[in-house]
Short mmCIF file of C-alpha atoms in Angstrom, two decimals:
data_model
loop_
_atom_site.label_atom_id
_atom_site.label_comp_id
_atom_site.label_asym_id
_atom_site.label_seq_id
_atom_site.Cartn_x
_atom_site.Cartn_y
_atom_site.Cartn_z
CA MET A 1293 59.66 33.07 129.53
CA ARG A 1294 58.70 29.49 128.77
CA HIS A 1295 59.19 26.08 130.32
CA PHE A 1296 62.19 24.26 128.85
CA GLY A 1297 63.20 27.56 127.26
CA HIS A 1298 66.74 26.99 128.53
CA ILE A 1299 67.31 24.11 126.11
CA ALA A 1300 68.15 24.52 122.42
CA PRO A 1301 65.25 25.04 119.97
CA GLU A 1302 66.19 21.96 117.95
CA GLU A 1303 66.12 19.86 121.12
CA ARG A 1304 62.67 21.20 122.01
CA GLN A 1305 61.48 20.23 118.53
CA ARG A 1306 62.75 16.69 119.11
CA LEU A 1307 61.00 16.42 122.47
CA PHE A 1308 57.70 18.20 121.95
CA PHE A 1309 54.71 17.47 119.77
CA ARG A 1310 53.44 20.85 120.96
CA GLU A 1311 56.05 23.12 122.52
CA PRO A 1312 55.39 25.03 125.76
CA SER A 1313 53.91 28.47 125.13
CA VAL A 1314 55.67 31.72 125.91
CA PHE A 1315 54.20 33.72 128.80
CA THR A 1316 55.13 36.83 130.76
CA ALA A 1317 54.45 38.23 134.21
CA ASP A 1318 51.56 40.13 132.61
CA SER A 1319 49.85 37.02 131.21
CA PRO A 1320 46.34 36.14 132.42
CA ALA A 1321 46.12 34.76 135.95
CA ARG A 1322 44.85 31.37 134.76
CA VAL A 1323 48.00 30.97 132.65
CA LEU A 1324 50.34 32.01 135.45
CA ALA A 1325 48.63 29.74 137.98
CA ALA A 1326 49.15 26.75 135.71
CA ALA A 1327 52.69 27.82 134.78
CA LEU A 1328 54.15 28.24 138.29
CA GLY A 1329 55.71 24.79 138.14
CA ALA A 1330 58.52 24.25 140.63
CA THR A 1331 58.51 27.41 142.74
CA LEU A 1332 62.03 27.76 144.13
CA TYR A 1333 62.38 29.32 147.58
CA SER A 1334 65.45 31.33 148.56
CA PRO A 1335 66.26 33.21 151.78
CA ALA A 1336 66.18 36.96 151.18
CA THR A 1337 69.48 37.25 153.06
CA ARG A 1338 71.59 35.83 150.21
CA PRO A 1339 74.24 38.45 149.37
CA GLN A 1340 74.26 37.62 145.64
CA LEU A 1341 70.50 37.20 145.29
CA ALA A 1342 70.25 39.01 141.97
CA ASP A 1343 72.95 36.77 140.49
CA ASP A 1344 71.18 33.71 141.90
CA ILE A 1345 67.90 34.72 140.27
CA ILE A 1346 69.49 35.21 136.86
CA LYS A 1347 71.39 31.92 137.16
CA GLN A 1348 68.28 29.94 138.11
CA ALA A 1349 66.28 31.53 135.29
CA GLY A 1350 68.96 30.27 132.93
CA ARG A 1351 68.42 26.77 134.31
CA GLY A 1352 64.69 26.70 133.69
CA VAL A 1353 63.21 28.21 136.87
CA VAL A 1354 60.12 30.30 136.09
CA SER A 1355 58.91 31.18 139.61
CA MET A 1356 60.78 32.03 142.81
CA VAL A 1357 59.88 33.06 146.34
CA LEU A 1358 62.30 35.29 148.24
CA CYS A 1359 61.67 34.52 151.88
CA LEU A 1360 61.56 36.88 154.84
CA GLU A 1361 59.81 34.37 157.07
CA ASP A 1362 60.80 30.92 158.36
CA SER A 1363 63.98 30.55 156.30
CA ILE A 1364 65.72 33.39 158.15
CA HIS A 1365 66.36 34.14 161.83
CA ASP A 1366 64.13 36.65 163.59
CA SER A 1367 67.12 38.92 164.11
CA GLU A 1368 67.86 39.04 160.36
CA VAL A 1369 64.56 40.53 159.16
CA VAL A 1370 65.65 44.18 158.92
CA ASP A 1371 68.87 43.32 157.09
CA ALA A 1372 67.00 40.88 154.83
CA GLU A 1373 64.51 43.59 153.82
CA GLU A 1374 67.34 45.98 152.98
CA ASN A 1375 69.10 43.29 150.98
CA LEU A 1376 65.91 42.44 149.14
CA VAL A 1377 65.34 46.04 148.05
CA ARG A 1378 68.99 46.40 147.05
CA GLN A 1379 68.97 43.16 145.02
CA PHE A 1380 65.69 44.05 143.25
CA THR A 1381 67.15 47.43 142.31
CA ASP A 1382 70.28 45.73 140.97
CA LEU A 1383 68.20 43.22 139.05
CA ALA A 1384 66.02 45.92 137.52
CA ALA A 1385 69.10 47.80 136.35
CA ARG A 1386 70.46 44.76 134.51
CA GLN A 1387 67.28 43.05 133.36
CA GLU A 1388 68.52 43.29 129.79
CA ALA A 1389 70.83 40.40 130.76
CA GLY A 1390 67.84 38.11 130.40
CA GLU A 1391 64.36 37.25 131.58
CA VAL A 1392 63.72 36.96 135.30
CA PRO A 1393 61.27 34.46 136.79
CA LEU A 1394 57.98 35.38 138.40
CA LEU A 1395 59.20 36.80 141.72
CA PHE A 1396 57.23 36.68 144.96
CA VAL A 1397 58.19 37.78 148.48
CA ARG A 1398 57.18 35.75 151.49
CA VAL A 1399 56.46 38.23 154.28
CA ARG A 1400 55.86 37.85 157.99
CA PHE A 1401 53.42 40.68 158.66
CA PRO A 1402 50.83 42.54 156.55
CA GLU A 1403 52.63 45.83 157.20
CA GLN A 1404 55.66 44.61 155.25
CA ILE A 1405 53.68 44.56 152.00
CA PRO A 1406 53.06 48.30 151.50
CA ASP A 1407 56.41 49.13 153.08
CA LEU A 1408 58.38 46.92 150.67
CA VAL A 1409 56.38 48.04 147.64
CA GLN A 1410 57.11 51.68 148.50
CA ARG A 1411 60.81 50.97 149.10
CA LEU A 1412 61.20 49.04 145.85
CA GLY A 1413 60.25 52.09 143.81
CA PRO A 1414 60.55 51.48 140.04
CA ALA A 1415 61.96 47.99 140.70
CA VAL A 1416 58.47 46.94 141.79
CA ARG A 1417 57.86 46.11 138.11
CA LEU A 1418 59.79 42.87 138.73
CA LEU A 1419 57.51 41.83 141.60
CA SER A 1420 54.61 39.48 140.91
CA GLY A 1421 53.20 39.32 144.43
CA PHE A 1422 53.46 38.08 147.98
CA VAL A 1423 53.32 34.75 149.78
CA MET A 1424 51.24 34.96 152.96
CA PRO A 1425 52.15 32.55 155.78
CA LYS A 1426 49.91 30.64 158.19
CA PHE A 1427 46.82 31.81 156.38
CA THR A 1428 43.40 31.69 158.03
CA GLU A 1429 40.46 34.04 157.57
CA GLU A 1430 41.36 36.04 160.66
CA ARG A 1431 45.09 36.27 159.99
CA GLY A 1432 44.82 36.33 156.22
CA MET A 1433 42.41 39.19 155.59
CA PRO A 1434 44.88 41.89 156.75
CA PHE A 1435 47.44 40.49 154.29
CA LEU A 1436 44.94 40.58 151.42
CA GLU A 1437 43.80 44.10 152.35
CA ALA A 1438 47.43 45.26 152.48
CA LEU A 1439 48.03 43.70 149.05
CA ALA A 1440 45.04 45.51 147.57
CA GLY A 1441 46.27 48.82 148.96
CA ALA A 1442 49.81 48.30 147.73
CA GLU A 1443 48.52 47.43 144.29
CA VAL A 1444 46.62 50.69 144.06
CA ALA A 1445 49.57 52.70 145.37
CA SER A 1446 52.07 51.13 142.97
CA GLY A 1447 49.90 50.73 139.90
CA ARG A 1448 51.32 47.22 139.61
CA ARG A 1449 49.19 44.04 139.44
CA LEU A 1450 50.14 41.97 142.48
CA PHE A 1451 49.10 38.42 143.30
CA ALA A 1452 48.65 36.64 146.61
CA MET A 1453 49.73 33.08 147.36
CA PRO A 1454 48.39 32.13 150.80
CA VAL A 1455 50.15 29.29 152.59
CA LEU A 1456 47.80 26.84 154.30
CA GLU A 1457 49.82 25.56 157.24
CA SER A 1458 48.14 26.55 160.50
CA PRO A 1459 47.30 24.07 163.30
CA GLU A 1460 43.62 25.09 163.09
CA LEU A 1461 43.55 23.67 159.59
CA LEU A 1462 45.22 20.44 160.66
CA TYR A 1463 43.16 19.69 163.75
CA ARG A 1464 40.02 17.74 162.97
CA GLU A 1465 37.74 19.66 165.34
CA SER A 1466 38.53 23.03 163.73
CA ARG A 1467 39.33 22.03 160.16
CA VAL A 1468 35.97 22.58 158.47
CA ASP A 1469 35.39 25.95 160.12
CA THR A 1470 38.93 27.03 159.20
CA LEU A 1471 38.52 25.92 155.59
CA GLU A 1472 35.19 27.74 155.32
CA GLY A 1473 36.84 30.91 156.65
CA ILE A 1474 39.75 30.60 154.23
CA SER A 1475 37.26 30.08 151.42
CA ARG A 1476 35.43 33.31 152.31
CA ALA A 1477 38.67 35.28 152.45
CA VAL A 1478 40.17 34.09 149.17
CA ASP A 1479 36.85 34.26 147.35
CA LYS A 1480 36.56 37.96 148.23
CA TYR A 1481 39.94 38.55 146.53
CA ARG A 1482 39.58 35.81 143.91
CA ASP A 1483 41.08 37.88 141.09
CA ARG A 1484 44.30 38.32 143.07
CA VAL A 1485 44.75 34.84 144.58
CA LEU A 1486 47.03 33.07 142.14
CA ALA A 1487 47.41 29.78 144.02
CA LEU A 1488 47.09 28.22 147.45
CA ARG A 1489 50.27 26.63 148.82
CA LEU A 1490 50.41 23.76 151.32
CA GLY A 1491 52.78 23.99 154.31
CA VAL A 1492 53.23 20.29 155.05
CA THR A 1493 56.37 20.83 157.16
CA ASP A 1494 54.31 22.90 159.60
CA PHE A 1495 51.58 20.25 159.61
CA CYS A 1496 54.13 17.60 160.56
CA SER A 1497 55.57 19.88 163.25
CA SER A 1498 52.25 19.91 165.10
CA TYR A 1499 52.66 16.18 165.74
CA ALA A 1500 56.48 16.07 166.04
CA LEU A 1501 56.67 14.23 162.71
CA ARG A 1502 59.05 14.35 159.79
CA ARG A 1503 58.69 12.18 156.72
CA ALA A 1504 61.74 10.18 155.70
CA PRO A 1505 63.13 10.25 152.14
CA ASP A 1506 61.51 6.86 151.57
CA MET A 1507 58.10 8.35 152.36
CA THR A 1508 55.83 10.89 150.67
CA ALA A 1509 53.42 13.34 152.25
CA TYR A 1510 50.65 10.89 151.34
CA ASP A 1511 52.17 8.18 153.54
CA VAL A 1512 51.74 10.43 156.59
CA GLN A 1513 48.04 9.92 157.13
CA VAL A 1514 47.38 12.95 159.31
CA VAL A 1515 48.90 15.10 156.55
CA ALA A 1516 47.22 13.23 153.69
CA SER A 1517 43.82 13.82 155.28
CA VAL A 1518 44.23 17.59 155.36
CA ILE A 1519 45.51 17.67 151.76
CA ALA A 1520 42.39 15.77 150.74
CA ASP A 1521 40.12 18.21 152.58
CA VAL A 1522 41.87 21.28 151.16
CA VAL A 1523 41.41 19.96 147.63
CA ASN A 1524 37.84 18.91 148.44
CA MET A 1525 36.79 22.40 149.56
CA LEU A 1526 39.19 24.73 147.73
CA GLY A 1527 40.30 22.87 144.61
CA ARG A 1528 37.00 22.06 142.91
CA ALA A 1529 36.71 22.14 139.13
CA ASP A 1530 33.30 23.82 139.10
CA GLY A 1531 34.64 27.36 138.86
CA THR A 1532 34.79 27.93 142.62
CA GLY A 1533 38.18 26.32 143.15
CA PHE A 1534 41.78 27.54 143.10
CA THR A 1535 45.08 26.08 141.99
CA VAL A 1536 46.57 24.20 144.94
CA THR A 1537 50.30 23.51 144.78
CA GLY A 1538 52.20 20.47 146.05
CA PRO A 1539 54.17 20.43 149.32
CA VAL A 1540 57.89 20.91 149.65
CA TRP A 1541 60.32 17.98 149.29
CA GLU A 1542 62.96 18.35 152.00
CA TYR A 1543 65.77 16.07 150.83
CA PHE A 1544 68.76 16.62 148.53
CA ARG A 1545 70.77 13.46 149.13
CA VAL A 1546 70.19 10.21 150.97
CA GLN A 1547 73.01 8.39 152.78
CA GLU A 1548 71.27 5.18 153.79
CA ARG A 1549 68.04 3.53 152.69
CA MET A 1550 65.62 1.49 154.70
CA PHE A 1551 63.33 0.60 151.78
CA LYS A 1552 63.85 -0.56 148.24
CA PRO A 1553 64.24 2.29 145.69
CA GLN A 1554 60.93 3.34 144.18
CA LEU A 1555 62.22 4.20 140.71
CA ARG A 1556 61.67 1.39 138.20
CA ARG A 1557 64.68 0.48 136.08
CA SER A 1558 62.84 -0.23 132.82
CA PRO A 1559 62.08 3.37 131.67
CA PHE A 1560 65.75 4.24 132.08
CA LEU A 1561 66.98 1.13 130.28
CA GLU A 1562 64.70 1.92 127.36
CA GLY A 1563 66.16 5.40 127.22
CA GLN A 1564 69.70 4.15 127.89
CA ALA A 1565 69.87 6.45 130.91
CA GLU A 1566 70.93 4.12 133.72
CA GLU A 1567 73.47 6.69 134.96
CA LEU A 1568 70.68 9.24 135.31
CA ARG A 1569 68.64 6.73 137.33
CA GLU A 1570 71.58 6.12 139.67
CA ALA A 1571 72.07 9.86 140.14
CA LEU A 1572 68.40 10.31 140.99
CA LEU A 1573 68.53 7.49 143.53
CA GLU A 1574 71.70 8.88 145.07
CA HIS A 1575 70.01 12.22 145.68
CA ALA A 1576 66.70 10.78 147.00
CA MET A 1577 64.89 11.85 143.85
CA ASP A 1578 62.90 8.64 143.51
CA GLY A 1579 60.82 9.72 146.49
CA LEU A 1580 60.37 13.17 144.96
CA LEU A 1581 59.24 11.70 141.63
CA ARG A 1582 56.72 9.51 143.39
CA GLU A 1583 55.39 12.43 145.43
CA ILE A 1584 55.02 14.61 142.32
CA THR A 1585 53.00 11.84 140.68
CA LEU A 1586 50.81 11.57 143.77
CA ASP A 1587 50.42 15.36 143.89
CA GLN A 1588 49.01 15.30 140.37
CA ALA A 1589 46.79 12.31 141.09
CA ASN A 1590 45.32 14.23 144.05
CA GLY A 1591 44.57 17.42 142.13
CA LEU A 1592 47.69 19.49 142.94
CA LEU A 1593 49.64 21.43 140.32
CA GLY A 1594 53.21 22.66 140.74
CA LYS A 1595 55.34 22.26 143.85
CA THR A 1596 57.26 24.21 146.46
CA CYS A 1597 61.00 23.55 146.04
CA ILE A 1598 63.93 24.43 148.28
CA HIS A 1599 66.74 23.07 146.11
CA PRO A 1600 67.48 23.73 142.41
CA SER A 1601 67.87 20.01 141.72
CA HIS A 1602 64.14 19.54 142.38
CA VAL A 1603 63.02 21.89 139.62
CA LEU A 1604 63.61 19.75 136.55
CA PRO A 1605 61.82 16.63 137.90
CA VAL A 1606 58.73 18.74 138.67
CA HIS A 1607 58.73 20.23 135.19
CA ALA A 1608 59.48 16.96 133.38
CA LEU A 1609 56.54 15.26 135.08
CA SER A 1610 54.28 18.25 134.33
CA VAL A 1611 54.64 17.87 130.57
CA VAL A 1612 51.48 16.38 129.07
CA SER A 1613 51.99 13.03 127.36
CA HIS A 1614 50.86 12.56 123.79
CA GLU A 1615 48.31 10.02 125.02
CA GLU A 1616 46.81 12.43 127.57
CA TYR A 1617 46.63 15.15 124.94
CA SER A 1618 44.94 12.85 122.44
CA ASP A 1619 42.33 11.82 125.00
CA ALA A 1620 41.68 15.42 126.09
CA GLN A 1621 41.22 16.62 122.52
CA ASP A 1622 38.82 13.78 121.70
CA ILE A 1623 36.73 14.48 124.79
CA LEU A 1624 36.48 18.21 124.05
CA LYS A 1625 35.52 18.01 120.37
CA PRO A 1626 32.45 20.20 119.76
CA GLU A 1627 30.44 17.26 118.44
CA ARG A 1628 30.91 15.52 121.81
CA GLY A 1629 28.91 18.20 123.63
CA GLY A 1630 26.01 15.87 124.17
CA GLY A 1631 28.12 13.33 126.03
CA GLY A 1632 28.65 9.68 125.30
CA VAL A 1633 31.44 7.14 125.60
CA LEU A 1634 34.26 6.49 123.15
CA ARG A 1635 37.31 4.31 122.94
CA SER A 1636 40.57 6.24 123.26
CA ALA A 1637 42.76 6.75 120.20
CA TYR A 1638 45.34 4.58 121.96
CA THR A 1639 42.64 1.85 122.25
CA ASN A 1640 43.49 1.21 125.89
CA LYS A 1641 40.79 3.00 127.86
CA MET A 1642 37.28 4.40 127.91
CA ASN A 1643 36.77 8.15 127.55
CA GLU A 1644 33.39 9.16 128.98
CA VAL A 1645 32.77 12.65 127.70
CA LYS A 1646 30.80 14.33 130.49
CA PRO A 1647 32.65 12.93 133.56
CA HIS A 1648 36.06 13.41 131.92
CA ARG A 1649 35.43 16.93 130.58
CA ALA A 1650 36.88 18.80 133.56
CA TRP A 1651 39.99 16.60 133.48
CA ALA A 1652 40.37 17.26 129.75
CA GLU A 1653 40.08 21.04 130.21
CA ARG A 1654 42.69 21.02 132.95
CA THR A 1655 44.98 18.81 130.87
CA LEU A 1656 44.86 21.22 127.91
CA GLN A 1657 45.59 24.11 130.26
CA ARG A 1658 48.69 22.26 131.46
CA ALA A 1659 49.59 21.44 127.85
CA GLU A 1660 49.53 25.14 127.02
CA VAL A 1661 52.29 26.02 129.48
CA PHE A 1662 54.28 22.77 129.79
CA GLY A 1663 53.84 21.45 126.27
CA VAL A 1664 52.96 18.02 124.89
CA ALA A 1665 55.64 15.38 124.44
CA HIS A 1666 56.04 13.47 121.20
CA GLU A 1667 54.53 10.01 121.22
CA ASP A 1668 57.89 8.31 121.80
CA ILE A 1669 59.15 10.77 124.44
CA GLY A 1670 58.87 10.01 128.16
CA PHE A 1671 59.86 11.83 131.33
CA VAL A 1672 63.33 10.23 131.25
CA ASP A 1673 64.02 11.96 127.91
CA LEU A 1674 62.78 15.25 129.34
CA LEU A 1675 64.92 14.86 132.45
CA ALA A 1676 68.03 14.05 130.46
CA ALA A 1677 67.52 16.90 127.99
CA GLY A 1678 67.03 19.49 130.73
CA LEU A 1679 70.19 18.67 132.69
CA PRO A 1680 73.09 21.15 132.43
CA ALA A 1681 75.60 20.19 129.77
#
């Protein structure tokens, strides 16, 4: 699979200075963590789940979570598990129809992990891992232990994606202790923790809050503060950190606005894509685009998505610009190992080799999986090219 693999090869050549690389579910963890992109959630109760997965893969989705937790009613769990096993078996039987995304299952209890792995049988080869809800050290360790056992029993490499969403993490008086506990737990299973996911909806719930489509998670200060602390303690670039993914965007369409749209007109006029801009505004996508940009500025990579229309904006804004790529390559040249300061190739900024090295390394990692746009290609071009014909 590859990002933007659903568009024609000649169109990719037009868009990309360096095309996104091909990867598989067996690629190294560092590649998969960077490649998750927009992780699309789907309730495991959907009767045509296998068809849905194939359809979304054909539209550019490379990672999905099939949910047995909050997206379904408590009374539906048994039926959802049966449906999940049945749909995986169906998908495995017809995989020749095309590539499937990285597939994860969001479970409720640790005991579901070995049980589902055993019930999946040979179809477990399509499973990349499990999403673990309301993760703390105390609640999370049984999930990680269950994952390790299921991995041994199945002979299949399985990854964990803990969701950080518990009240203990949100509350100031318990936050540091909770983060330290989470750090101990995930560090013990570092090789199997692919990414940490943020459950911002649960954070808001603790204070009876819900952000409007005109707002981002970073406008809700009690939420922004916990995102900052999670990145501070668990997202460091010194080798101790993990990939932390962006929070879910809840809106598909907005009926009435209180604030002025946040999507500037000029990039769309330059690309002669005013109709695309209007469509994005109509579906509240200007807020999503702004939040994705703020996610990246705050050290987050990828995003939880609950609607297919959110996938392409996440991926378009994850592509590395030619300017970023040029800066990163200059900073990482072997002869720059001793440090120093240089003017960027675009002659518009200072590149200070030692302080900017970690940024450059992360940028090239993103370039590997999302590609590098040509100098004259912007996110509007990428958005327009990725839309269904």
